Coordinates of C-alpha atoms in Angstrom, one line a residue:
M229 CA -40.5 -13.7 -46.3
G230 CA -39.8 -12.7 -42.5
L231 CA -39.2 -13.1 -39.6
M232 CA -40.4 -16.4 -37.2
D233 CA -41.5 -15.9 -33.3
P234 CA -38.9 -16.8 -31.3
E235 CA -40.3 -20.9 -30.2
P236 CA -40.9 -20.2 -26.3
M237 CA -38.6 -21.7 -23.9
S238 CA -39.9 -24.6 -21.3
N239 CA -38.1 -27.1 -18.7
G240 CA -35.0 -25.2 -18.6
A241 CA -34.5 -25.8 -22.9
E242 CA -32.1 -23.5 -24.7
P243 CA -33.5 -20.7 -26.8
K244 CA -34.2 -21.2 -30.5
I245 CA -32.8 -18.4 -32.8
P246 CA -35.5 -17.4 -34.9
K247 CA -34.7 -18.2 -38.5
L248 CA -35.7 -17.9 -41.8
K249 CA -36.2 -21.0 -44.0
G250 CA -34.5 -21.7 -47.0
K251 CA -31.5 -22.9 -48.8
Y252 CA -28.3 -22.2 -50.7
M253 CA -26.1 -24.3 -52.7
R254 CA -22.5 -24.0 -51.8
M255 CA -19.5 -23.5 -54.6
D256 CA -19.3 -27.6 -53.3
G257 CA -22.5 -28.4 -54.9
Q258 CA -23.9 -29.3 -51.3
F259 CA -27.3 -27.7 -49.7
N260 CA -27.2 -26.3 -46.6
E261 CA -29.9 -26.9 -44.4
E262 CA -30.9 -23.2 -43.3
I263 CA -29.6 -19.8 -42.9
E264 CA -30.1 -17.0 -41.3
E265 CA -31.0 -14.0 -43.7
P266 CA -29.4 -11.0 -42.0
I267 CA -31.7 -8.6 -41.1
R268 CA -31.5 -5.3 -43.3
R269 CA -31.1 -2.2 -41.9
K270 CA -32.3 0.8 -43.2
R271 CA -30.5 3.9 -45.3
G272 CA -29.2 6.6 -42.5
R273 CA -28.4 6.7 -39.2
S274 CA -31.6 5.4 -36.6
D275 CA -32.8 5.9 -33.6
S276 CA -31.3 3.4 -32.8
E277 CA -27.8 3.6 -34.2
K278 CA -27.6 6.8 -32.7
Y279 CA -28.5 5.5 -29.2
V280 CA -25.3 3.1 -29.5
F281 CA -23.8 5.6 -30.6
A282 CA -23.8 7.3 -27.6
C283 CA -23.9 5.0 -25.3
A284 CA -20.0 4.1 -26.9
V285 CA -19.1 7.4 -26.7
F286 CA -19.6 8.0 -22.7
A287 CA -17.9 4.3 -22.4
S288 CA -14.9 5.5 -24.4
L289 CA -14.3 8.3 -21.6
N290 CA -11.9 6.7 -19.8
N291 CA -9.4 6.0 -22.6
V292 CA -9.0 9.8 -22.5
L293 CA -7.2 9.4 -19.3
L294 CA -4.9 6.8 -20.7
G295 CA -4.4 8.7 -24.0
Y296 CA -3.9 11.9 -21.6
D297 CA -1.7 10.3 -19.8
V298 CA 0.4 8.9 -22.3
G299 CA 0.9 12.2 -24.0
V300 CA 1.2 15.0 -21.1
M301 CA 3.8 12.7 -19.7
S302 CA 6.4 13.1 -22.8
G303 CA 6.3 16.9 -21.4
V304 CA 5.7 16.2 -17.6
I305 CA 9.1 14.5 -17.4
L306 CA 11.1 17.2 -19.0
F307 CA 9.9 19.9 -16.1
M308 CA 9.7 17.1 -13.7
K309 CA 13.1 16.3 -14.0
E310 CA 14.3 20.2 -13.6
D311 CA 12.1 20.4 -10.7
L312 CA 12.1 17.5 -8.6
N313 CA 15.8 16.4 -9.5
I314 CA 14.9 12.8 -10.3
S315 CA 17.4 10.5 -12.7
E316 CA 17.2 8.6 -15.6
V317 CA 16.0 5.4 -14.4
Q318 CA 13.5 7.0 -12.1
Q319 CA 12.0 8.6 -14.9
E320 CA 12.0 5.3 -17.3
V321 CA 10.3 3.8 -13.8
L322 CA 7.4 7.2 -13.8
V323 CA 6.7 6.5 -17.4
G324 CA 6.6 2.5 -17.6
C325 CA 4.9 1.9 -14.0
L326 CA 1.6 2.9 -15.2
S327 CA 1.3 0.6 -17.4
I328 CA 2.7 -2.3 -15.5
V329 CA 0.0 -1.6 -12.9
S330 CA -2.7 -1.0 -15.0
L331 CA -2.7 -4.5 -15.6
L332 CA -3.6 -4.9 -11.9
G333 CA -6.8 -3.1 -13.0
S334 CA -7.1 -5.0 -16.0
L335 CA -7.4 -8.3 -14.3
G336 CA -9.4 -7.0 -11.1
G337 CA -12.1 -5.5 -13.9
G338 CA -12.8 -9.0 -15.3
K339 CA -13.7 -10.0 -12.7
T340 CA -15.8 -7.0 -11.3
S341 CA -17.3 -6.1 -14.4
D342 CA -18.6 -9.8 -13.9
L343 CA -19.8 -9.4 -10.6
V344 CA -20.9 -5.6 -10.9
G345 CA -21.6 -5.3 -14.5
R346 CA -19.8 -3.8 -17.3
K347 CA -21.4 -0.2 -16.4
W348 CA -20.4 0.4 -13.3
T349 CA -17.0 -1.0 -13.7
I350 CA -16.5 2.1 -15.8
G351 CA -18.0 4.3 -13.2
L352 CA -15.4 2.6 -10.7
A353 CA -11.9 3.2 -13.0
A354 CA -12.9 6.9 -13.1
I355 CA -12.9 7.3 -9.7
V356 CA -10.4 5.2 -8.9
F357 CA -8.0 7.0 -11.7
Q358 CA -8.8 11.2 -10.2
I359 CA -8.1 10.0 -6.9
G360 CA -4.3 9.0 -8.5
A361 CA -4.3 12.1 -10.5
A362 CA -5.2 14.2 -7.6
I363 CA -2.3 12.3 -5.5
M364 CA 0.4 12.6 -8.2
T365 CA -0.5 16.9 -9.5
F366 CA 0.4 17.9 -5.5
A367 CA 2.9 15.2 -5.0
P368 CA 6.0 17.1 -3.3
N369 CA 8.8 14.5 -4.2
F370 CA 8.7 11.1 -6.2
L371 CA 8.1 8.8 -3.5
V372 CA 4.1 10.2 -3.5
L373 CA 4.2 11.2 -6.9
M374 CA 4.9 7.0 -7.2
I375 CA 1.9 6.5 -5.0
G376 CA -0.8 8.5 -7.3
R377 CA 0.9 7.2 -10.5
I378 CA 0.5 3.3 -9.0
I379 CA -3.2 4.3 -8.0
A380 CA -3.8 5.6 -11.2
G381 CA -2.6 3.4 -13.0
I382 CA -5.0 1.1 -11.8
G383 CA -7.9 3.0 -12.7
I384 CA -6.8 3.1 -16.1
G385 CA -6.4 -0.7 -16.5
F386 CA -10.2 -0.7 -15.2
G387 CA -11.4 1.4 -17.9
V388 CA -9.5 0.3 -21.0
M389 CA -10.3 -3.6 -20.3
V390 CA -14.4 -2.9 -20.0
A391 CA -15.0 -0.1 -22.6
P392 CA -14.7 -2.6 -25.6
V393 CA -16.3 -5.4 -24.4
Y394 CA -19.2 -3.0 -23.3
I395 CA -19.7 -1.3 -26.6
A396 CA -19.4 -5.2 -28.3
E397 CA -22.1 -6.2 -26.2
I398 CA -24.5 -3.7 -27.1
S399 CA -23.3 -3.0 -31.0
P400 CA -25.3 -4.7 -33.8
T401 CA -23.5 -6.8 -35.8
I402 CA -23.1 -4.3 -38.9
A403 CA -21.5 -1.7 -37.2
R404 CA -19.4 -3.6 -34.2
G405 CA -16.1 -2.4 -35.7
T406 CA -17.0 0.9 -36.0
F407 CA -18.2 1.4 -32.6
T408 CA -15.8 -1.3 -30.8
S409 CA -12.9 1.2 -32.2
F410 CA -14.2 4.3 -30.0
P411 CA -12.0 3.7 -27.3
E412 CA -9.0 3.9 -29.5
I413 CA -10.2 7.0 -30.9
F414 CA -10.6 8.4 -27.7
I415 CA -6.8 7.2 -26.4
N416 CA -5.6 9.5 -29.3
L417 CA -7.9 12.1 -28.4
G418 CA -6.6 11.9 -25.6
I419 CA -2.7 11.6 -26.8
L420 CA -3.5 15.1 -28.8
L421 CA -4.9 16.7 -25.6
G422 CA -1.6 15.8 -23.6
Y423 CA 0.6 17.1 -26.6
V424 CA -1.7 20.3 -26.5
S425 CA -1.3 20.6 -22.7
N426 CA 2.4 20.5 -22.9
Y427 CA 2.5 23.2 -24.9
V428 CA 0.1 25.8 -23.4
F429 CA 1.4 25.1 -20.1
S430 CA 5.4 25.2 -20.6
G431 CA 6.1 28.8 -20.3
L432 CA 5.3 28.5 -16.4
S433 CA 7.6 27.6 -14.1
A434 CA 9.3 24.3 -13.8
H435 CA 7.5 23.8 -10.3
I436 CA 4.1 24.8 -11.6
S437 CA 3.8 23.8 -15.8
W438 CA 3.9 19.8 -14.7
R439 CA 1.5 19.6 -11.9
V440 CA -0.9 22.0 -13.7
M441 CA -0.5 19.6 -17.2
L442 CA -1.6 16.7 -14.4
G443 CA -4.2 18.2 -12.8
V444 CA -6.4 18.8 -16.1
G445 CA -6.2 15.1 -17.0
I446 CA -8.7 14.9 -14.1
L447 CA -11.3 17.0 -16.0
P448 CA -12.1 14.1 -18.6
S449 CA -13.6 11.3 -16.0
V450 CA -15.3 14.2 -14.3
F451 CA -17.6 13.5 -17.0
I452 CA -18.0 9.7 -16.8
A453 CA -20.6 10.5 -13.6
F454 CA -22.8 12.0 -16.1
A455 CA -22.5 9.2 -18.3
L456 CA -23.6 6.6 -16.2
F457 CA -27.1 7.7 -15.7
M458 CA -27.1 7.8 -19.5
I459 CA -25.6 4.4 -20.7
P460 CA -27.6 1.2 -20.1
E461 CA -26.4 -2.3 -18.7
S462 CA -25.0 -4.5 -21.4
P463 CA -27.9 -7.0 -22.4
R464 CA -25.5 -10.0 -22.4
W465 CA -24.4 -9.2 -18.6
L466 CA -28.2 -9.0 -17.7
V467 CA -28.7 -12.2 -19.8
V468 CA -26.0 -14.4 -17.5
Q469 CA -27.4 -12.5 -14.2
K470 CA -31.3 -14.2 -15.3
R471 CA -32.5 -10.6 -15.9
I472 CA -34.0 -11.1 -19.4
E473 CA -37.1 -8.4 -19.0
E474 CA -34.2 -5.8 -18.4
A475 CA -32.2 -7.2 -20.8
R476 CA -35.1 -7.4 -23.7
S477 CA -35.6 -3.5 -22.7
V478 CA -31.8 -2.6 -23.7
L479 CA -32.1 -4.6 -26.7
L480 CA -35.1 -2.8 -28.1
K481 CA -33.4 0.1 -28.0
V482 CA -30.0 -0.8 -29.5
S483 CA -31.9 -2.6 -32.5
E484 CA -34.5 -1.8 -35.2
N485 CA -37.1 -3.5 -34.6
E486 CA -38.8 -5.8 -32.3
A487 CA -38.2 -8.7 -34.0
E488 CA -34.7 -8.3 -34.4
A489 CA -34.1 -7.8 -31.1
D490 CA -35.8 -11.0 -29.8
Q491 CA -33.6 -12.9 -32.3
R492 CA -30.4 -11.4 -30.8
L493 CA -31.9 -12.1 -27.1
A494 CA -32.2 -16.1 -28.2
E495 CA -28.6 -15.8 -29.7
I496 CA -27.7 -14.4 -26.5
Q497 CA -30.0 -16.5 -24.3
K498 CA -28.6 -20.1 -26.2
A499 CA -24.7 -18.5 -26.0
A500 CA -25.6 -17.5 -22.1
V501 CA -26.3 -21.3 -21.2
G502 CA -24.1 -22.8 -18.6
S503 CA -22.4 -19.6 -18.2
N504 CA -22.6 -19.5 -14.6
E505 CA -22.0 -23.4 -14.1
G506 CA -19.1 -25.6 -14.4
K507 CA -15.6 -25.1 -14.0
A508 CA -14.7 -21.5 -12.7
V509 CA -13.5 -18.7 -15.6
W510 CA -9.6 -18.9 -14.7
R511 CA -9.8 -22.8 -14.6
E512 CA -11.3 -22.8 -18.0
I513 CA -8.9 -19.9 -19.5
L514 CA -5.7 -21.6 -17.6
R515 CA -7.1 -25.7 -19.0
P516 CA -8.6 -23.8 -22.6
T517 CA -10.5 -26.1 -25.1
P518 CA -8.7 -26.2 -28.5
A519 CA -11.2 -23.5 -29.8
L520 CA -10.2 -20.8 -26.8
R521 CA -6.9 -21.7 -27.2
R522 CA -7.0 -20.6 -30.7
M523 CA -8.9 -17.4 -29.3
L524 CA -6.3 -17.1 -26.5
I525 CA -3.7 -17.1 -28.6
T526 CA -5.2 -14.7 -31.2
G527 CA -6.2 -12.1 -28.1
L528 CA -3.1 -12.1 -26.4
G529 CA -0.6 -12.0 -29.2
I530 CA -2.3 -9.4 -31.2
Q531 CA -2.6 -7.1 -27.9
C532 CA 1.1 -8.2 -27.2
F533 CA 2.5 -7.1 -30.5
Q534 CA 0.7 -3.8 -30.6
Q535 CA 3.0 -2.9 -27.6
I536 CA 5.9 -4.4 -28.3
T537 CA 6.5 -3.2 -32.1
G538 CA 7.4 0.5 -29.7
I539 CA 4.4 2.6 -30.4
D540 CA 4.5 3.7 -26.2
A541 CA 7.9 4.3 -26.6
T542 CA 7.7 6.5 -30.0
V543 CA 4.7 8.7 -28.1
Y544 CA 5.9 8.7 -24.5
Y545 CA 9.4 10.2 -25.8
S546 CA 8.8 11.6 -28.9
P547 CA 10.1 14.8 -27.5
T548 CA 13.5 12.8 -26.6
I549 CA 13.3 11.4 -30.1
F550 CA 13.3 15.0 -31.9
R551 CA 16.3 16.3 -29.6
D552 CA 18.0 13.3 -30.6
A553 CA 17.3 13.9 -34.7
G554 CA 18.5 17.7 -33.4
I555 CA 16.0 19.6 -33.0
K556 CA 17.3 21.9 -29.9
S557 CA 14.6 24.3 -29.1
K558 CA 12.0 23.0 -26.1
T559 CA 9.1 25.1 -28.4
Q560 CA 9.9 23.5 -31.4
N561 CA 10.3 20.1 -29.9
L562 CA 6.4 20.0 -28.4
A563 CA 5.6 21.7 -31.3
A564 CA 7.0 18.8 -33.8
T565 CA 4.8 16.5 -30.6
I566 CA 1.7 18.0 -31.4
A567 CA 2.2 17.3 -35.3
V568 CA 2.0 13.5 -34.1
G569 CA -1.0 13.9 -32.1
V570 CA -3.0 15.1 -35.3
T571 CA -1.4 12.5 -37.0
K572 CA -2.5 9.9 -34.9
T573 CA -5.8 11.4 -34.3
V574 CA -6.6 11.9 -37.7
F575 CA -6.0 8.4 -39.0
I576 CA -7.7 6.5 -36.2
L577 CA -10.6 8.7 -38.0
V578 CA -10.0 6.7 -41.2
A579 CA -9.8 3.5 -39.5
I580 CA -13.6 4.4 -38.1
V581 CA -14.3 4.6 -41.9
L582 CA -12.9 1.3 -43.3
I583 CA -13.0 -1.6 -40.5
D584 CA -16.4 -2.4 -41.3
R585 CA -16.4 -2.0 -44.9
V586 CA -13.0 -3.7 -45.6
G587 CA -12.4 -5.8 -43.0
R588 CA -10.1 -6.3 -40.0
K589 CA -7.5 -8.6 -41.5
P590 CA -6.1 -5.8 -44.4
L591 CA -5.9 -3.7 -42.2
L592 CA -4.4 -5.2 -39.9
Y593 CA -1.9 -6.2 -43.3
V594 CA -1.2 -2.4 -44.3
S595 CA -0.6 -1.7 -40.8
T596 CA 1.9 -3.7 -39.8
I597 CA 3.2 -3.5 -43.4
G598 CA 3.4 0.2 -43.3
M599 CA 4.7 0.5 -39.5
T600 CA 7.9 -1.5 -40.6
F601 CA 9.3 0.0 -42.9
C602 CA 8.3 3.2 -41.1
L603 CA 10.1 2.0 -38.0
F604 CA 13.2 1.0 -40.0
A605 CA 13.7 4.4 -41.7
L606 CA 13.1 5.6 -38.0
G607 CA 16.3 3.6 -36.8
L608 CA 18.1 4.9 -40.0
S609 CA 17.6 8.3 -39.7
L610 CA 18.9 8.1 -36.5
S611 CA 21.6 6.0 -36.8
L612 CA 23.0 9.0 -40.0
L613 CA 23.2 11.9 -37.2
G614 CA 26.1 12.9 -37.3
H615 CA 27.5 11.6 -40.6
D616 CA 28.0 14.0 -43.6
I617 CA 26.3 11.3 -46.2
V618 CA 23.1 13.9 -45.5
S619 CA 22.4 16.9 -43.8
P620 CA 21.3 17.7 -40.5
N621 CA 17.8 18.8 -41.9
A622 CA 17.1 16.1 -43.5
V623 CA 17.6 14.0 -40.9
I624 CA 15.3 16.1 -39.0
A625 CA 12.5 15.9 -41.3
L626 CA 12.9 12.0 -42.7
A627 CA 12.8 11.4 -38.2
I628 CA 9.5 13.3 -38.1
L629 CA 7.9 11.9 -41.0
A630 CA 8.7 8.5 -40.1
V631 CA 7.2 9.1 -36.7
C632 CA 4.1 10.6 -38.2
G633 CA 3.8 7.7 -40.7
N634 CA 4.7 5.2 -38.0
V635 CA 1.5 6.0 -35.9
A636 CA -0.8 6.8 -39.1
F637 CA -0.1 3.1 -39.8
F638 CA -0.7 2.2 -36.3
S639 CA -4.0 3.5 -36.0
V640 CA -5.1 2.7 -39.1
G641 CA -5.0 -0.8 -38.3
M642 CA -3.2 -2.1 -35.3
G643 CA -4.5 0.5 -32.8
P644 CA -7.9 0.2 -33.2
V645 CA -8.3 -3.5 -34.6
C646 CA -6.5 -4.8 -31.3
W647 CA -9.6 -3.7 -29.2
V648 CA -12.3 -4.9 -31.4
L649 CA -10.3 -8.3 -32.1
T650 CA -10.2 -9.0 -28.5
S651 CA -14.1 -7.7 -27.7
E652 CA -15.4 -10.0 -29.9
I653 CA -13.7 -13.2 -30.6
F654 CA -14.3 -14.3 -26.9
P655 CA -17.4 -16.7 -25.9
L656 CA -19.9 -14.4 -23.1
K657 CA -19.0 -17.0 -20.1
V658 CA -15.2 -16.2 -20.4
R659 CA -15.6 -12.8 -22.4
A660 CA -15.0 -10.2 -19.3
Q661 CA -11.9 -12.2 -17.9
A662 CA -10.5 -13.3 -20.9
S663 CA -10.6 -9.7 -22.4
A664 CA -8.9 -9.1 -19.1
F665 CA -6.1 -11.4 -19.5
G666 CA -5.3 -9.8 -23.2
A667 CA -5.4 -6.4 -21.3
V668 CA -2.8 -7.4 -19.2
G669 CA -0.3 -8.6 -21.8
N670 CA -1.3 -5.5 -23.5
R671 CA -0.4 -3.6 -20.3
L672 CA 2.3 -5.6 -19.5
S673 CA 4.5 -5.4 -23.0
S674 CA 3.6 -1.1 -23.0
G675 CA 5.3 -1.3 -19.6
F676 CA 8.3 -3.3 -20.4
V677 CA 9.0 -1.3 -23.3
A678 CA 8.5 2.2 -21.7
M679 CA 10.7 1.9 -18.7
S680 CA 13.7 -0.1 -20.8
F681 CA 13.4 2.0 -23.6
L682 CA 16.1 4.9 -22.5
S683 CA 18.2 2.4 -21.0
M684 CA 18.2 0.3 -25.0
S685 CA 18.6 3.4 -26.4
E686 CA 21.8 4.0 -23.8
A687 CA 23.1 0.6 -24.8
I688 CA 22.6 0.3 -28.5
S689 CA 21.7 3.5 -29.6
V690 CA 18.2 4.7 -30.1
G691 CA 18.4 4.2 -33.7
G692 CA 19.5 0.8 -33.2
T693 CA 16.3 0.4 -30.9
F694 CA 14.4 1.4 -33.5
F695 CA 15.8 -1.5 -35.8
I696 CA 14.7 -3.8 -33.2
F697 CA 11.4 -2.8 -33.4
S698 CA 11.1 -2.9 -37.1
A699 CA 12.2 -6.6 -36.8
I700 CA 9.1 -6.9 -34.3
S701 CA 6.8 -5.8 -36.8
A702 CA 8.0 -7.7 -39.4
L703 CA 7.0 -10.8 -37.1
S704 CA 3.7 -9.1 -36.6
V705 CA 2.7 -9.5 -39.9
V706 CA 3.4 -13.0 -40.1
F707 CA 1.2 -13.4 -36.9
V708 CA -1.9 -11.6 -38.5
Y709 CA -1.4 -14.2 -41.6
F710 CA -1.5 -17.1 -39.4
C711 CA -3.8 -16.6 -36.4
V712 CA -6.2 -14.0 -37.1
P713 CA -9.3 -14.8 -38.8
E714 CA -11.7 -11.9 -40.7
T715 CA -14.6 -11.2 -38.1
K716 CA -16.5 -8.5 -40.3
G717 CA -19.8 -9.2 -40.3
K718 CA -19.9 -11.9 -38.2
S719 CA -22.2 -11.8 -34.4
L720 CA -20.0 -12.4 -31.6
E721 CA -21.7 -16.7 -31.6
E722 CA -20.9 -17.0 -35.5
I723 CA -17.4 -15.7 -34.4
E724 CA -17.1 -18.9 -31.8
S725 CA -18.2 -21.2 -34.3
L726 CA -15.5 -19.8 -36.6
F727 CA -12.7 -20.6 -33.6
Q728 CA -14.6 -24.1 -33.3
S729 CA -13.8 -24.8 -36.8
G730 CA -9.9 -24.2 -37.0
R731 CA -7.8 -22.4 -38.8
D732 CA -8.2 -24.8 -41.8
Q733 CA -11.5 -24.2 -42.2
W734 CA -11.3 -20.4 -41.8
N735 CA -10.9 -20.0 -45.2
Q736 CA -13.9 -22.0 -46.5
I737 CA -15.8 -20.6 -43.9
E738 CA -15.3 -17.2 -45.3
V739 CA -16.7 -18.4 -49.2
E740 CA -19.6 -20.3 -48.2
L741 CA -20.3 -16.7 -46.1
E742 CA -19.8 -14.6 -49.3
D743 CA -22.3 -17.1 -50.8
V744 CA -25.2 -16.5 -48.8
Q745 CA -24.4 -12.6 -48.9
H746 CA -25.1 -12.8 -53.0
L747 CA -28.1 -15.3 -52.2
V748 CA -29.8 -12.4 -49.9
Q749 CA -28.8 -9.8 -52.3
K750 CA -30.2 -11.2 -55.4
E751 CA -33.5 -11.8 -53.6

């Protein structure tokens, strides 16, 4: 049994996807006419997988910038407050405005990536961030600092939105979850580097230390200029631009063999029919079909839940949390914060190993349930502070354990799976701008949490604030159950069909796909 050559297109007809002839018995006793046999992959890492791996790494470099900013600001604000005499409200605005402003970059990134391509949008993101970071590094006062932060935020918005979309569009189905998780790995790496930078440069004077910490963040974006000469354009974007031969050339590099490349090209061409026709993309998003509405609810919902459960507050203000828990030494405080960064990075690697093996939804269940308990434990530990019920050392230990546990469970599921889902659930025609819409929800939620955390803590205490985050995390478990389908092992085009069927059909479709997999294994 072998792959048939794809049938040529004529007179604008839709390309036909090559299939294998055959039937399989469904559990209800019915026969399906034809199925596509998944292309059997070789053992070990092939040259095409190594190439996609390199592309995913280069495309994710912008996410180091976001992670570094999140991590380094936790220490920067301690020294900046001393040097520039900024108020608590100014601290909140400075920390939170980057997330709010980055939504402008995400909105613009969707349209830009459709116009100039995914690859060059990645480059544009790095340039804009470099300009903003340089202005912040040499800022003489709060106003100039805000200008630089706004510019840097727009650059981060571009990068956060485009990287997962690009990686999802070049990755093979069997490893798409792993590769699309790379941006989250690099965010965690950036956070860890930010924490280390805080610790290393904390011995400098208050006037110099925070400037050096911010200036170091420019370095990762330098490597992106090199990356642009190494990575290809997205084959799906090339197909939409009618550059079919270029798309096929890219697919030959990222596929196991020529037959697989031709099959993927035919699927993309079929999905791309009408991508440049009909209603404007934003009009289609604002007036969605039932299937697209389900996709938008899933994509926007998971993006918002990722942030309103308080992960950025935990990371941005971890030194403040540990100080409130009883760690008074600035050096010990920053050292405890590094432990948080290490934990976050280690557990994202666990997620990478599991995401294409156990699936997206099981990881989300483990993540959201674990976060709920850890956030509750953190709220409890901070609420017990000052009481004679437990010793101060026990409170400090429980707080550190709860913070590390929260970021660990976040990194195992909600962190990477959020970006994987929003990069793979939308149809080709609206993928870039719908993903941008989800990224806007993410950045808006992040900004709201970051800008309100100190004020909420002042009003209801730090412990009370984390009790609220725990309740929101519990709601996210319910959301995952009702609104998130399993997308493991499905092509981007199959996922579109999954949402067209509606939630009531998801479980039935899962059973039928498992029947197919068992049949292929027996053959």
